[in-house]
CSV table of C-alpha atoms and ligand atoms in Angstrom, one decimal:
chain,number,residue,atom,x,y,z
A,1,UNK,CA,1.2,7.4,-28.6
A,2,UNK,CA,4.4,9.4,-28.0
A,3,UNK,CA,5.1,9.9,-24.3
A,4,UNK,CA,6.5,13.4,-24.6
A,5,UNK,CA,3.6,14.6,-26.7
A,6,UNK,CA,0.9,13.3,-24.4
A,7,UNK,CA,2.8,14.8,-21.4
A,8,UNK,CA,3.2,18.2,-23.1
A,9,UNK,CA,-0.5,18.4,-23.8
A,10,UNK,CA,-1.3,17.5,-20.2
A,11,UNK,CA,1.2,20.1,-18.9
A,12,UNK,CA,-0.3,22.8,-21.1
A,13,UNK,CA,-3.9,22.0,-20.0
A,14,UNK,CA,-3.0,21.5,-16.3
A,15,UNK,CA,0.0,23.6,-15.5
A,16,UNK,CA,1.7,23.8,-12.1
A,17,UNK,CA,0.7,20.3,-11.0
A,18,UNK,CA,4.2,18.6,-10.9
A,19,UNK,CA,3.1,15.6,-8.9
A,20,UNK,CA,0.4,14.8,-11.3
A,21,UNK,CA,2.8,15.1,-14.3
A,22,UNK,CA,5.3,12.9,-12.5
A,23,UNK,CA,2.9,10.1,-11.8
A,24,UNK,CA,1.5,10.1,-15.4
A,25,UNK,CA,5.1,10.3,-16.8
A,26,UNK,CA,6.1,7.1,-15.0
A,27,UNK,CA,3.1,5.1,-16.1
A,28,UNK,CA,3.3,6.3,-19.8
A,29,UNK,CA,7.0,5.3,-20.0
A,30,UNK,CA,6.2,1.8,-18.7
A,31,UNK,CA,3.2,1.2,-21.0
A,32,UNK,CA,4.4,2.9,-24.2
A,33,UNK,CA,5.4,-0.3,-25.9
A,34,UNK,CA,2.3,-2.3,-24.9
A,35,UNK,CA,0.0,0.6,-25.8
A,36,UNK,CA,1.5,1.0,-29.3
A,37,UNK,CA,1.2,-2.7,-29.9
A,38,UNK,CA,-2.6,-2.2,-29.7
A,39,UNK,CA,-3.6,0.3,-32.5
A,40,UNK,CA,-7.2,0.0,-31.4
A,41,UNK,CA,-6.3,1.8,-28.1
A,42,UNK,CA,-5.0,4.8,-30.0
A,43,UNK,CA,-8.1,4.8,-32.3
A,44,UNK,CA,-10.2,5.4,-29.2
A,45,UNK,CA,-7.8,8.0,-27.8
A,46,UNK,CA,-7.7,5.8,-24.7
A,47,UNK,CA,-4.6,7.5,-23.3
A,48,UNK,CA,-6.1,10.9,-22.9
A,49,UNK,CA,-9.3,9.5,-21.5
A,50,UNK,CA,-7.3,7.5,-19.0
A,51,UNK,CA,-5.0,10.3,-17.9
A,52,UNK,CA,-7.6,13.0,-17.3
A,53,UNK,CA,-10.0,12.5,-14.4
A,54,UNK,CA,-13.7,11.8,-15.2
A,55,UNK,CA,-14.6,14.8,-12.9
A,56,UNK,CA,-13.4,16.9,-10.1
A,57,UNK,CA,-15.6,18.5,-7.4
A,58,UNK,CA,-14.1,21.4,-5.5
A,59,UNK,CA,-15.9,23.2,-2.8
A,60,UNK,CA,-15.5,25.6,0.1
A,61,UNK,CA,-15.7,24.2,3.7
A,62,UNK,CA,-16.6,26.7,6.4
A,63,UNK,CA,-16.6,25.8,10.0
A,64,UNK,CA,-16.4,27.4,13.4
A,65,UNK,CA,-13.3,27.0,15.6
A,66,UNK,CA,-13.3,26.8,19.4
A,67,UNK,CA,-12.8,30.5,19.7
A,68,UNK,CA,-15.9,31.2,17.6
A,69,UNK,CA,-14.0,32.3,14.5
A,70,UNK,CA,-15.2,31.2,11.1
A,71,UNK,CA,-12.5,29.2,9.3
A,72,UNK,CA,-12.5,28.3,5.6
A,73,UNK,CA,-10.8,25.5,3.9
A,74,UNK,CA,-11.0,24.0,0.4
A,75,UNK,CA,-12.5,20.5,-0.2
A,76,UNK,CA,-12.1,18.3,-3.2
A,77,UNK,CA,-13.0,14.9,-4.7
A,78,UNK,CA,-11.3,13.7,-7.8
A,79,UNK,CA,-13.3,10.9,-9.5
A,80,UNK,CA,-10.6,9.5,-11.8
A,81,UNK,CA,-11.9,6.4,-13.5
A,82,UNK,CA,-14.8,3.9,-12.8
A,83,UNK,CA,-14.3,1.5,-15.7
A,84,UNK,CA,-13.9,-1.5,-13.4
A,85,UNK,CA,-16.0,-0.5,-10.3
A,86,UNK,CA,-17.1,2.5,-8.2
A,87,UNK,CA,-14.6,5.2,-7.6
A,88,UNK,CA,-12.6,4.2,-4.6
A,89,UNK,CA,-9.8,5.9,-2.7
A,90,UNK,CA,-8.8,7.9,0.4
A,91,UNK,CA,-9.3,11.4,1.7
A,92,UNK,CA,-6.2,13.4,2.7
A,93,UNK,CA,-6.4,16.2,5.2
A,94,UNK,CA,-3.1,18.1,5.1
A,95,UNK,CA,-2.0,21.7,4.6
A,96,UNK,CA,-0.2,20.8,1.3
A,97,UNK,CA,-3.3,19.4,-0.4
A,98,UNK,CA,-4.2,21.1,-3.7
A,99,UNK,CA,-5.7,19.5,-6.9
A,100,UNK,CA,-2.3,18.5,-8.3
A,101,UNK,CA,-1.6,16.2,-5.3
A,102,UNK,CA,-5.1,14.7,-5.4
A,103,UNK,CA,-4.9,14.1,-9.2
A,104,UNK,CA,-1.6,12.2,-8.9
A,105,UNK,CA,-3.1,10.1,-6.1
A,106,UNK,CA,-6.4,9.4,-8.0
A,107,UNK,CA,-4.4,8.5,-11.1
A,108,UNK,CA,-2.2,6.1,-9.2
A,109,UNK,CA,-5.2,4.7,-7.3
A,110,UNK,CA,-6.9,3.7,-10.6
A,111,UNK,CA,-4.0,1.3,-11.5
A,112,UNK,CA,-3.5,0.2,-7.9
A,113,UNK,CA,-7.1,-0.8,-7.5
A,114,UNK,CA,-7.0,-2.6,-10.8
A,115,UNK,CA,-4.2,-4.7,-9.4
A,116,UNK,CA,-6.1,-5.8,-6.3
A,117,UNK,CA,-8.3,-8.2,-8.3
A,118,UNK,CA,-11.3,-6.5,-6.8
A,119,UNK,CA,-13.9,-4.4,-8.7
A,120,UNK,CA,-12.9,-0.9,-7.8
A,121,UNK,CA,-12.3,2.2,-9.8
A,122,UNK,CA,-9.9,5.1,-8.7
A,123,UNK,CA,-10.6,8.3,-6.9
A,124,UNK,CA,-9.1,10.5,-4.2
A,125,UNK,CA,-10.1,13.6,-2.3
A,126,UNK,CA,-9.4,15.7,0.7
A,127,UNK,CA,-8.7,19.2,2.0
A,128,UNK,CA,-6.0,21.7,2.9
A,129,UNK,CA,-7.3,21.4,6.5
A,130,UNK,CA,-4.7,20.3,9.0
A,131,UNK,CA,-5.6,18.6,12.2
A,132,UNK,CA,-2.4,19.7,13.9
A,133,UNK,CA,-3.3,21.7,17.0
A,134,UNK,CA,-7.0,21.3,16.5
A,135,UNK,CA,-9.3,20.0,19.3
A,136,UNK,CA,-11.4,16.9,18.8
A,137,UNK,CA,-14.6,19.1,18.5
A,138,UNK,CA,-13.0,21.3,15.9
A,139,UNK,CA,-12.1,18.2,13.9
A,140,UNK,CA,-15.7,16.9,14.3
A,141,UNK,CA,-17.1,20.2,13.0
A,142,UNK,CA,-14.7,20.3,10.1
A,143,UNK,CA,-15.6,16.7,9.1
A,144,UNK,CA,-19.3,17.4,9.3
A,145,UNK,CA,-18.9,20.6,7.1
A,146,UNK,CA,-16.8,18.7,4.6
A,147,UNK,CA,-19.4,15.9,4.3
A,148,UNK,CA,-22.2,18.5,3.8
A,149,UNK,CA,-20.8,19.0,0.3
A,150,UNK,CA,-19.1,15.6,-0.3
A,151,UNK,CA,-22.3,13.6,0.3
A,152,UNK,CA,-23.7,14.9,-3.0
A,153,UNK,CA,-21.3,12.9,-5.2
A,154,UNK,CA,-20.5,9.7,-3.2
A,155,UNK,CA,-22.5,6.6,-2.5
A,156,UNK,CA,-21.9,2.9,-1.8
A,157,UNK,CA,-22.2,2.0,-5.6
A,158,UNK,CA,-20.8,5.3,-6.9
A,159,UNK,CA,-17.8,6.5,-4.9
A,160,UNK,CA,-16.5,5.1,-1.6
A,161,UNK,CA,-13.9,7.3,0.2
A,162,UNK,CA,-11.6,6.1,3.0
A,163,UNK,CA,-8.6,7.4,5.0
A,164,UNK,CA,-5.2,8.7,4.0
A,165,UNK,CA,-2.8,11.2,5.5
A,166,UNK,CA,-4.6,13.0,8.3
A,167,UNK,CA,-7.7,10.9,8.0
A,168,UNK,CA,-8.0,7.9,10.3
A,169,UNK,CA,-10.8,6.1,12.2
A,170,UNK,CA,-11.8,9.2,14.1
A,171,UNK,CA,-12.4,11.3,11.0
A,172,UNK,CA,-14.1,8.5,9.1
A,173,UNK,CA,-16.5,8.1,12.1
A,174,UNK,CA,-17.4,11.8,12.1
A,175,UNK,CA,-17.9,11.8,8.3
A,176,UNK,CA,-20.0,8.6,8.4
A,177,UNK,CA,-22.2,10.0,11.1
A,178,UNK,CA,-22.9,13.1,9.0
A,179,UNK,CA,-23.6,11.2,5.8
A,180,UNK,CA,-26.0,9.0,7.7
A,181,UNK,CA,-27.8,12.1,9.2
A,182,UNK,CA,-28.0,13.8,5.8
A,183,UNK,CA,-29.2,10.8,3.8
A,184,UNK,CA,-30.9,8.7,6.4
A,185,UNK,CA,-29.2,5.6,5.1
A,186,UNK,CA,-26.7,3.2,6.7
A,187,UNK,CA,-24.5,1.8,4.0
A,188,UNK,CA,-20.9,1.1,3.3
A,189,UNK,CA,-20.3,4.6,1.8
A,190,UNK,CA,-17.0,4.9,3.6
A,191,UNK,CA,-14.4,2.3,4.5
A,192,UNK,CA,-12.1,2.3,7.5
A,193,UNK,CA,-15.2,2.5,9.8
A,194,UNK,CA,-15.2,1.5,13.4
A,195,UNK,CA,-15.8,-2.2,14.0
A,196,UNK,CA,-19.1,-1.5,15.7
A,197,UNK,CA,-20.7,0.1,12.6
A,198,UNK,CA,-19.5,-1.9,9.7
A,199,UNK,CA,-15.7,-1.6,9.8
A,200,UNK,CA,-13.6,-4.6,8.8
A,201,UNK,CA,-11.1,-6.3,11.1
A,202,UNK,CA,-7.5,-5.8,9.8
A,203,UNK,CA,-8.3,-2.6,7.9
A,204,UNK,CA,-6.2,-0.4,10.2
A,205,UNK,CA,-3.3,-2.9,9.8
A,206,UNK,CA,-3.8,-3.7,6.1
A,207,UNK,CA,-1.5,-1.2,4.3
A,208,UNK,CA,1.5,-1.9,6.6
A,209,UNK,CA,0.9,-5.7,6.8
A,210,UNK,CA,0.2,-5.8,3.0
A,211,UNK,CA,3.5,-4.1,2.3
A,212,UNK,CA,5.4,-6.7,4.3
A,213,UNK,CA,3.5,-9.5,2.6
A,214,UNK,CA,4.5,-8.0,-0.7
A,215,UNK,CA,8.1,-7.6,0.5
A,216,UNK,CA,8.2,-11.3,1.6
A,217,UNK,CA,7.0,-12.3,-1.9
A,218,UNK,CA,9.9,-10.4,-3.4
A,219,UNK,CA,12.5,-11.7,-1.0
A,220,UNK,CA,11.3,-15.3,-1.4
A,221,UNK,CA,12.7,-15.1,-5.0
A,222,UNK,CA,16.2,-14.9,-3.3
A,223,UNK,CA,15.3,-17.7,-0.9
A,224,UNK,CA,14.7,-15.3,2.1
A,225,UNK,CA,11.7,-16.5,4.1
A,226,UNK,CA,11.8,-14.3,7.2
A,227,UNK,CA,13.2,-11.0,8.3
A,228,UNK,CA,15.8,-12.4,10.9
A,229,UNK,CA,19.0,-10.4,10.6
A,230,UNK,CA,17.4,-7.7,8.4
A,231,UNK,CA,17.9,-4.1,9.6
A,232,UNK,CA,14.8,-2.1,8.5
A,233,UNK,CA,14.5,1.7,8.0
A,234,UNK,CA,10.9,3.0,8.0
A,235,UNK,CA,9.8,6.6,7.5
A,236,UNK,CA,6.6,8.0,8.9
A,237,UNK,CA,5.0,7.2,12.2
A,238,UNK,CA,1.3,7.2,11.2
A,239,UNK,CA,-1.1,4.5,10.3
A,240,UNK,CA,1.0,2.8,7.6
A,241,UNK,CA,4.4,3.1,9.3
A,242,UNK,CA,3.4,1.8,12.7
A,243,UNK,CA,1.6,-1.3,11.4
A,244,UNK,CA,4.5,-1.9,9.0
A,245,UNK,CA,6.9,-1.9,12.0
A,246,UNK,CA,4.6,-4.2,13.9
A,247,UNK,CA,4.7,-6.9,11.1
A,248,UNK,CA,8.5,-6.4,10.6
A,249,UNK,CA,9.1,-7.1,14.4
A,250,UNK,CA,6.7,-10.1,14.2
A,251,UNK,CA,8.8,-11.6,11.4
A,252,UNK,CA,12.1,-11.1,13.3
A,253,UNK,CA,13.4,-7.9,11.7
A,254,UNK,CA,15.0,-5.0,13.5
A,255,UNK,CA,13.3,-1.7,13.0
A,256,UNK,CA,15.9,1.1,13.5
A,257,UNK,CA,14.1,4.3,12.3
A,258,UNK,CA,10.7,6.1,12.2
A,259,UNK,CA,10.1,9.7,11.3
A,260,UNK,CA,7.6,12.5,11.4
A,261,UNK,CA,7.5,15.9,9.7
A,262,UNK,CA,9.8,17.3,12.4
A,263,UNK,CA,12.6,14.7,12.1
A,264,UNK,CA,13.6,11.1,12.6
A,265,UNK,CA,14.7,8.7,15.3
A,266,UNK,CA,17.5,6.2,15.0
A,267,UNK,CA,17.3,3.5,17.6
A,268,UNK,CA,20.4,1.3,17.2
A,269,UNK,CA,19.0,-1.3,19.7
A,270,UNK,CA,15.8,-1.6,17.6
A,271,UNK,CA,12.3,-0.5,18.2
A,272,UNK,CA,10.8,-3.6,19.8
A,273,UNK,CA,7.1,-4.3,20.5
A,274,UNK,CA,7.2,-2.5,23.9
A,275,UNK,CA,8.7,0.7,22.4
A,276,UNK,CA,6.3,0.4,19.4
A,277,UNK,CA,3.3,0.3,21.9
A,278,UNK,CA,4.6,3.6,23.2
A,279,UNK,CA,4.7,5.0,19.6
A,280,UNK,CA,1.1,4.0,19.1
A,281,UNK,CA,0.1,5.7,22.3
A,282,UNK,CA,2.2,8.8,21.6
A,283,UNK,CA,0.7,9.2,18.1
A,284,UNK,CA,-2.9,8.1,18.6
A,285,UNK,CA,-3.7,9.3,22.1
A,286,UNK,CA,-1.4,12.2,22.8
A,287,UNK,CA,-0.9,13.2,19.1
A,288,UNK,CA,2.7,13.8,20.1
A,289,UNK,CA,6.1,14.1,18.3
A,290,UNK,CA,8.8,11.4,17.9
A,291,UNK,CA,11.3,13.7,19.7
A,292,UNK,CA,9.6,12.4,22.8
A,293,UNK,CA,10.6,8.9,22.0
A,294,UNK,CA,14.2,9.9,21.6
A,295,UNK,CA,14.0,11.6,25.0
A,296,UNK,CA,12.4,8.6,26.7
A,297,UNK,CA,14.6,5.9,25.2
A,298,UNK,CA,17.7,8.1,24.9
A,299,UNK,CA,18.3,7.4,21.2
A,300,UNK,CA,19.5,9.5,18.3
A,301,UNK,CA,17.1,12.1,16.9
A,302,UNK,CA,17.8,14.1,13.8
A,303,UNK,CA,15.8,17.3,13.5
A,304,UNK,CA,14.4,17.9,10.0
A,305,UNK,CA,16.3,14.9,8.6
A,306,UNK,CA,15.3,11.8,6.6
A,307,UNK,CA,16.4,8.3,7.7
A,308,UNK,CA,17.9,7.1,4.4
A,309,UNK,CA,21.5,7.7,5.3
A,310,UNK,CA,21.3,5.2,8.2
A,311,UNK,CA,22.6,1.7,7.6
A,312,UNK,CA,19.9,-0.7,6.7
A,313,UNK,CA,19.2,-3.7,4.5
A,314,UNK,CA,15.6,-2.9,3.8
A,315,UNK,CA,13.9,0.5,3.4
A,316,UNK,CA,10.2,1.1,3.7
A,317,UNK,CA,9.2,4.7,2.9
A,318,UNK,CA,5.8,5.2,4.5
A,319,UNK,CA,5.3,8.9,5.0
A,320,UNK,CA,4.6,10.9,1.9
A,321,UNK,CA,5.4,11.6,-1.8
A,322,UNK,CA,9.0,12.4,-3.0
A,323,UNK,CA,10.5,11.8,0.4
A,324,UNK,CA,13.4,9.7,-1.0
A,325,UNK,CA,15.5,11.3,-3.7
A,326,UNK,CA,18.4,10.1,-5.9
A,327,UNK,CA,21.1,10.9,-3.3
A,328,UNK,CA,19.1,9.0,-0.6
A,329,UNK,CA,18.8,6.1,-3.0
A,330,UNK,CA,22.6,6.1,-3.6
A,331,UNK,CA,23.2,6.2,0.1
A,332,UNK,CA,20.9,3.2,0.6
A,333,UNK,CA,22.7,1.2,-2.0
A,334,UNK,CA,26.1,2.1,-0.6
A,335,UNK,CA,25.0,0.9,2.8
A,336,UNK,CA,24.0,-2.5,1.4
A,337,UNK,CA,20.2,-2.1,1.0
A,338,UNK,CA,18.7,-5.1,-0.9
A,339,UNK,CA,15.0,-4.1,-1.0
A,340,UNK,CA,12.8,-1.0,-1.0
A,341,UNK,CA,9.1,-1.5,-0.7
A,342,UNK,CA,6.8,1.5,-0.7
A,343,UNK,CA,4.1,2.0,2.0
A,344,UNK,CA,3.5,5.6,0.9
A,345,UNK,CA,2.3,6.7,-2.6
A,346,UNK,CA,5.1,7.8,-4.9
A,347,UNK,CA,7.7,8.3,-2.1
A,348,UNK,CA,10.6,7.8,-4.4
A,349,UNK,CA,11.6,10.5,-7.0
A,350,UNK,CA,12.2,9.4,-10.6
A,351,UNK,CA,15.9,9.7,-9.9
A,352,UNK,CA,15.7,7.4,-6.9
A,353,UNK,CA,13.7,4.8,-8.9
A,354,UNK,CA,16.4,4.9,-11.6
A,355,UNK,CA,19.1,4.1,-9.0
A,356,UNK,CA,17.1,1.1,-7.6
A,357,UNK,CA,16.5,-0.3,-11.1
A,358,UNK,CA,20.1,0.3,-12.2
A,359,UNK,CA,21.4,-1.6,-9.2
A,360,UNK,CA,18.7,-4.3,-9.7
A,361,UNK,CA,17.6,-4.5,-6.1
A,362,UNK,CA,14.0,-5.5,-5.1
A,363,UNK,CA,12.0,-2.4,-5.6
A,364,UNK,CA,8.2,-2.6,-4.9
A,365,UNK,CA,6.4,0.5,-6.1
A,366,UNK,CA,3.6,1.9,-4.0
A,367,UNK,CA,0.8,1.1,-6.4
A,368,UNK,CA,1.6,-2.6,-5.9
A,369,UNK,CA,3.2,-2.7,-2.5
A,370,UNK,CA,0.7,-0.6,-0.6
A,371,UNK,CA,-2.4,-1.9,-2.2
A,372,UNK,CA,-3.2,-4.0,0.9
A,373,UNK,CA,-5.1,-1.0,2.4
A,374,UNK,CA,-7.5,-0.5,-0.4
A,375,UNK,CA,-7.8,-4.2,-0.8
A,376,UNK,CA,-9.2,-4.6,2.7
A,377,UNK,CA,-11.3,-1.6,2.0
A,378,UNK,CA,-12.7,-3.6,-0.9
A,379,UNK,CA,-13.3,-6.5,1.5
A,380,UNK,CA,-15.1,-4.1,3.9
A,381,UNK,CA,-17.4,-3.1,1.0
A,382,UNK,CA,-18.1,-6.8,0.4
A,383,UNK,CA,-18.9,-7.5,4.0
A,384,UNK,CA,-21.2,-4.4,4.2
A,385,UNK,CA,-23.1,-5.6,1.1
A,386,UNK,CA,-23.5,-9.0,2.6
A,387,UNK,CA,-24.3,-7.5,6.0
A,388,UNK,CA,-22.0,-9.8,7.9
A,389,UNK,CA,-18.4,-9.6,9.1
A,390,UNK,CA,-15.5,-12.0,8.6
A,391,UNK,CA,-13.0,-13.0,11.3
A,392,UNK,CA,-9.5,-11.5,11.6
A,393,UNK,CA,-8.0,-14.7,10.2
A,394,UNK,CA,-10.2,-14.8,7.2
A,395,UNK,CA,-9.5,-11.2,6.2
A,396,UNK,CA,-5.8,-11.6,6.8
A,397,UNK,CA,-5.7,-14.7,4.7
A,398,UNK,CA,-7.5,-12.9,1.9
A,399,UNK,CA,-5.1,-10.0,2.2
A,400,UNK,CA,-2.1,-12.4,1.9
A,401,UNK,CA,-3.6,-14.0,-1.2
A,402,UNK,CA,-4.3,-10.6,-2.8
A,403,UNK,CA,-0.7,-9.4,-2.2
A,404,UNK,CA,0.6,-12.6,-3.6
A,405,UNK,CA,-1.6,-12.3,-6.7
A,406,UNK,CA,-0.4,-8.7,-7.2
A,407,UNK,CA,3.2,-9.9,-6.9
A,408,UNK,CA,2.4,-12.5,-9.5
A,409,UNK,CA,1.0,-9.9,-11.9
A,410,UNK,CA,4.1,-7.8,-11.5
A,411,UNK,CA,6.3,-10.8,-12.3
A,412,UNK,CA,4.2,-11.7,-15.3
A,413,UNK,CA,4.4,-8.3,-16.9
A,414,UNK,CA,7.7,-7.1,-15.5
A,415,UNK,CA,10.2,-9.9,-15.9
A,416,UNK,CA,13.1,-8.8,-18.2
A,417,UNK,CA,15.3,-10.9,-20.5
A,418,UNK,CA,17.9,-11.6,-17.8
A,419,UNK,CA,15.3,-12.6,-15.2
A,420,UNK,CA,15.3,-9.3,-13.3
A,421,UNK,CA,11.8,-8.3,-12.3
A,422,UNK,CA,11.1,-4.6,-13.0
A,423,UNK,CA,8.1,-4.3,-10.6
A,424,UNK,CA,7.4,-0.7,-11.8
A,425,UNK,CA,6.9,-1.8,-15.3
A,426,UNK,CA,5.0,-5.0,-14.2
A,427,UNK,CA,2.6,-3.1,-12.0
A,428,UNK,CA,2.0,-0.3,-14.5
A,429,UNK,CA,1.3,-2.7,-17.4
A,430,UNK,CA,-0.8,-5.1,-15.4
A,431,UNK,CA,-3.0,-2.3,-14.0
A,432,UNK,CA,-3.2,-0.5,-17.3
A,433,UNK,CA,-4.3,-3.6,-19.3
A,434,UNK,CA,-7.2,-4.3,-17.0
A,435,UNK,CA,-8.5,-0.8,-17.1
A,436,UNK,CA,-7.9,-0.4,-20.8
A,437,UNK,CA,-9.8,-3.6,-21.7
A,438,UNK,CA,-12.8,-2.5,-19.6
A,439,UNK,CA,-12.8,1.0,-21.2
A,440,UNK,CA,-12.6,-0.4,-24.7
A,441,UNK,CA,-15.6,-2.7,-24.0
A,442,UNK,CA,-17.7,0.2,-22.7
A,443,UNK,CA,-17.3,2.5,-25.7
A,444,UNK,CA,-16.3,6.2,-25.8
A,445,UNK,CA,-18.0,7.8,-22.8
B,1,NDP,P1,-0.9,9.3,8.7
B,1,NDP,O1,-1.5,10.6,8.6
B,1,NDP,O2,-1.4,8.3,9.6
B,1,NDP,O3,0.7,9.4,8.9
B,1,NDP,C1,1.5,10.2,8.0
B,1,NDP,C2,2.9,10.2,8.5
B,1,NDP,O4,3.8,10.7,7.6
B,1,NDP,C3,3.1,11.0,9.8
B,1,NDP,O5,4.1,10.4,10.5
B,1,NDP,C4,3.5,12.4,9.2
B,1,NDP,O6,4.2,13.2,10.1
B,1,NDP,C5,4.3,12.0,8.0
B,1,NDP,N1,4.2,13.0,7.0
B,1,NDP,C6,3.1,13.4,6.3
B,1,NDP,N2,3.4,14.4,5.5
B,1,NDP,C7,4.7,14.6,5.6
B,1,NDP,C8,5.6,15.5,5.0
B,1,NDP,N3,5.1,16.4,4.1
B,1,NDP,N4,6.9,15.4,5.4
B,1,NDP,C9,7.3,14.6,6.3
B,1,NDP,N5,6.5,13.7,6.9
B,1,NDP,C10,5.2,13.7,6.6
B,1,NDP,O7,-1.0,8.8,7.1
B,1,NDP,P2,-0.9,7.3,6.6
B,1,NDP,O8,0.1,6.5,7.4
B,1,NDP,O9,-2.2,6.8,6.4
B,1,NDP,O10,-0.2,7.6,5.1
B,1,NDP,C11,1.2,7.5,4.9
B,1,NDP,C12,1.4,7.3,3.4
B,1,NDP,O11,0.8,6.0,3.0
B,1,NDP,C13,0.8,8.3,2.4
B,1,NDP,O12,1.6,8.5,1.3
B,1,NDP,C14,-0.5,7.7,2.0
B,1,NDP,O13,-1.0,8.2,0.8
B,1,NDP,C15,-0.1,6.2,1.9
B,1,NDP,N6,-1.1,5.2,2.0
B,1,NDP,C16,-2.0,5.1,3.0
B,1,NDP,C17,-2.9,4.1,3.0
B,1,NDP,C18,-3.9,4.0,4.2
B,1,NDP,O14,-4.6,3.0,4.2
B,1,NDP,N7,-3.9,4.9,5.2
B,1,NDP,C19,-3.0,3.1,2.0
B,1,NDP,C20,-2.0,3.2,1.0
B,1,NDP,C21,-1.1,4.2,1.0
B,1,NDP,P3,3.4,14.3,10.9
B,1,NDP,O15,2.6,13.6,12.0
B,1,NDP,O16,4.5,15.2,11.5
B,1,NDP,O17,2.6,15.1,9.9
B,2,2IT,O1,-3.7,5.3,-1.0
B,2,2IT,C1,-4.6,4.4,-0.7
B,2,2IT,O2,-4.7,3.3,-1.3
B,2,2IT,C2,-5.4,4.7,0.5
B,2,2IT,N1,-5.3,5.7,1.1
B,2,2IT,C3,-6.5,3.7,0.9
B,2,2IT,C4,-7.7,3.9,0.0
B,2,2IT,C5,-8.9,3.1,0.4
B,2,2IT,O3,-9.9,3.3,-0.2
B,2,2IT,O4,-8.8,2.3,1.3
């Protein structure tokens, strides 16, 4: 396998999908040597079968807004790979959604899910629908219309969607209700459900908490066992960012930034638990903007900016893809940043990753660091199958163990000659080997 050749073929077949090409490129570079050491992989053309999704469903979603107008959006589900378990991965509702974004996410998800130790394949879906400015009823009608099509290709043993950007407990509830109505079955077909109808404790917290558990595993290698004295920059202010902040505060760290698509706040005094409770309320109840935080607590607000030029020792990008570029990475290093752990999927550009690796800081790539969310989704599937629910402590302990196991896998496959752990390489090789072995055993299908 020659990376450039595989990539050129992919670009010719699927032009104008830069995020997908970017995600594939990163993995191919990491696994090239290992792949080529196994001639049997090439004989089965494993690489093409692994890079191209098994199937993609795309459909029109029409729904009626509050004014009586008929609106139309696009809906998609990318079923990438089910070699080790049912397709599993979130749904993203955001105006920027198009097949290239979902293909990158489904590709990443396949390796991420392989790392979790749980039997889950990779998938992703969503729509270019944006919930911004929509009423609760409009969101319900959209979710129902979306599920009218999606229900045809998902199922508890086939494909189990969950949340992602723009899809939280409210949207999952509406989609679950419609699935149940259409199929007349109550199963664990979606994860991230409400606690009253099969949801798992800790699922809302899992991605953020998991990222901090992964970070602590990395920092432990330098003898750092808590976050006291650490200054932490977080981007985003949604599900992942807010629970990340909660865990950082619990472990004694000082959170100085959060962001949304309009700008970021820098609170030099630190965003403490009380202020964070306000952020939760602002985001989840009022669906407001962070600017309101800056007005309320009289702190710095930068319109349209990204938080990476602010002084911090730890950076946790938790908003979206390519939100941290090479210049941002240089700024972080210049300011003394010792660790970057990704809550979001592919938030760092290839140039930024190169800067982190060159400076040998702790760098936890998303597919390892943010795997806590899908891991607890996997635990939700288990609980649904058993028709029982575990306590908060039990789920949290399992999450900690999974994040520690993922860290171990990265160390196993990513340790370089001088002892530096290249977590990108480690995560990519560990995830790839598991999926590759399963695909080899199952023949060319
Ligand atoms: P939410 O919708 O809850 O929050 C997203 C946050 O990111 C919001 O603050 C949003 O701002 C901001 N944001 C989104 N798009 C952009 C953009 N283009 N530019 C700037 N800011 C943006 O999503 P999540 O917290 O669930 O997801 C955040 C990231 O974490 C995503 O990359 C997702 O794929 C990843 N992830 C999520 C998991 C989960 O379990 N939810 C699991 C693993 C990874 P605004 O409100 O202004 O749009
Ligand atoms: O990117 C991700 O891992 C998620 N959005 C969570 C997927 C899931 O199935 O819980």
